[in-house]
Coordinates of C-alpha atoms in Angstrom, one line a residue:
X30 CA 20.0 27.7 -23.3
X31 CA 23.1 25.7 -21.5
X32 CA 24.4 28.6 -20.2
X33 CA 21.1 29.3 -18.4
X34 CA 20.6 26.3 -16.7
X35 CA 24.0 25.0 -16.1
X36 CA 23.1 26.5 -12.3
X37 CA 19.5 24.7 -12.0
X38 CA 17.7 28.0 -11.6
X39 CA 14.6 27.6 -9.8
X40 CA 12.6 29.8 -12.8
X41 CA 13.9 29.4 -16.4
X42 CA 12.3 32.4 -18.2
X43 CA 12.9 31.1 -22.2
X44 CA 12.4 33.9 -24.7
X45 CA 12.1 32.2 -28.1
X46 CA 14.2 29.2 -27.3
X47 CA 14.1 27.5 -30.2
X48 CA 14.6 29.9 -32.5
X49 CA 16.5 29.0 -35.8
X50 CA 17.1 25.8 -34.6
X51 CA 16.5 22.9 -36.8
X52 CA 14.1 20.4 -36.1
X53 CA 16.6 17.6 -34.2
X54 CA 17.8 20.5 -32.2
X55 CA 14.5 22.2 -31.4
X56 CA 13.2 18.9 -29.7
X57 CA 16.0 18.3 -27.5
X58 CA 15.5 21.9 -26.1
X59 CA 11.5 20.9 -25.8
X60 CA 13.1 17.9 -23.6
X61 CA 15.9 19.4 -21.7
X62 CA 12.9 21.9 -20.5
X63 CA 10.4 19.5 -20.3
X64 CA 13.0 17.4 -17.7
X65 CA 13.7 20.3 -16.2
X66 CA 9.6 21.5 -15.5
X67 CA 9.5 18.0 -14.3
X68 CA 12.8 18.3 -11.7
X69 CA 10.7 20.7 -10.1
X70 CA 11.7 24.2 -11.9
X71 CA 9.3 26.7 -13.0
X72 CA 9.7 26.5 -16.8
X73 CA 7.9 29.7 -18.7
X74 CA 8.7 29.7 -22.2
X75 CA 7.3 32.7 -24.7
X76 CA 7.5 31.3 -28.7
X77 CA 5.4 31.2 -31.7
X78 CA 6.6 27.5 -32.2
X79 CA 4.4 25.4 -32.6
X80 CA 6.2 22.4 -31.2
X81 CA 5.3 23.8 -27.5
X82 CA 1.8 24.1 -28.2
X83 CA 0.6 20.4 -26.5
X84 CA 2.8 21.3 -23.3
X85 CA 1.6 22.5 -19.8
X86 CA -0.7 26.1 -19.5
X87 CA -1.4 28.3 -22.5
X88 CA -2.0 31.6 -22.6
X89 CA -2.0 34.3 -25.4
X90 CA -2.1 38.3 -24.5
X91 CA -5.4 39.8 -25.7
X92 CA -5.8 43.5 -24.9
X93 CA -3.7 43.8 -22.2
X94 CA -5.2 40.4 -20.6
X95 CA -3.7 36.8 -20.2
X96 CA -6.4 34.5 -21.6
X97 CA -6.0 30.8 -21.4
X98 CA -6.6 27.1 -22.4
X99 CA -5.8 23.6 -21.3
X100 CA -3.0 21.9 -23.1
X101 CA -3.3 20.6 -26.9
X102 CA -6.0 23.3 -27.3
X103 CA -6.0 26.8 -29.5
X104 CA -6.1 30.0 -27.2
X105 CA -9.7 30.3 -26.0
X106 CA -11.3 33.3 -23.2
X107 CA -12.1 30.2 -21.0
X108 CA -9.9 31.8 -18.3
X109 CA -8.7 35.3 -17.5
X110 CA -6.0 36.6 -15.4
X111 CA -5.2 40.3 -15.3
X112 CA -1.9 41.4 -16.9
X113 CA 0.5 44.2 -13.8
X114 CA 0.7 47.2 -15.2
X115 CA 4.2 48.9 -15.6
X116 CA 5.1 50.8 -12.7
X117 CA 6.2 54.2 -14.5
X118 CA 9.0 55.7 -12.2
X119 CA 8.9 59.5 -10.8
X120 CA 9.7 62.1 -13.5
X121 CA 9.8 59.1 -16.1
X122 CA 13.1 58.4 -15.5
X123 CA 14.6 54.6 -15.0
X124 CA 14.0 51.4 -16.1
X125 CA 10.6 49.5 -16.2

């Protein structure tokens, strides 16, 4: 996590961040992301923890299909947006 915003990118993409951390530890990375949401960076964060559940926009993927809910709330249909489709290359070659 240091390592990935000892730069101050503008986006942090967090995969997880919090995984087999222990409790102390996984709330300091909630605030070092938190602070760094509110210095103006785009902060998206992908985890089953629960701990991010009461924080900013939530969205779960259902079908294909970003659904939404305000913050502090479980994953409702209230708000759609539609997921890109991978762009397969020519011949199927490359990365996606």
């Amino acid at each position: 996590v240091m390592r990935s915003i000892v730069h101050q990118p503008c986006v942090i993409l967090a995969d997880e961040p919090t995984a087999s951390l222990d409790a102390e530890r996984k709330q300091e990375i909630r605030s070092l992301l938190m602070q760094m949401c509110e210095a103006g960076h785009t902060v998206v964060v992908v985890t089953h923890d629960s701990l991010f559940f009461d924080v900013g926009r939530q969205f779960e993927m259902v079908k294909g299909r970003l659904e939404g809910a305000p913050p502090g709330t479980p994953v409702a249909a209230d708000e759609t947006i539609d997921a890109p489709r991978p762009r397969i290359p020519e011949g199927g070659a490359g990365l996606l």
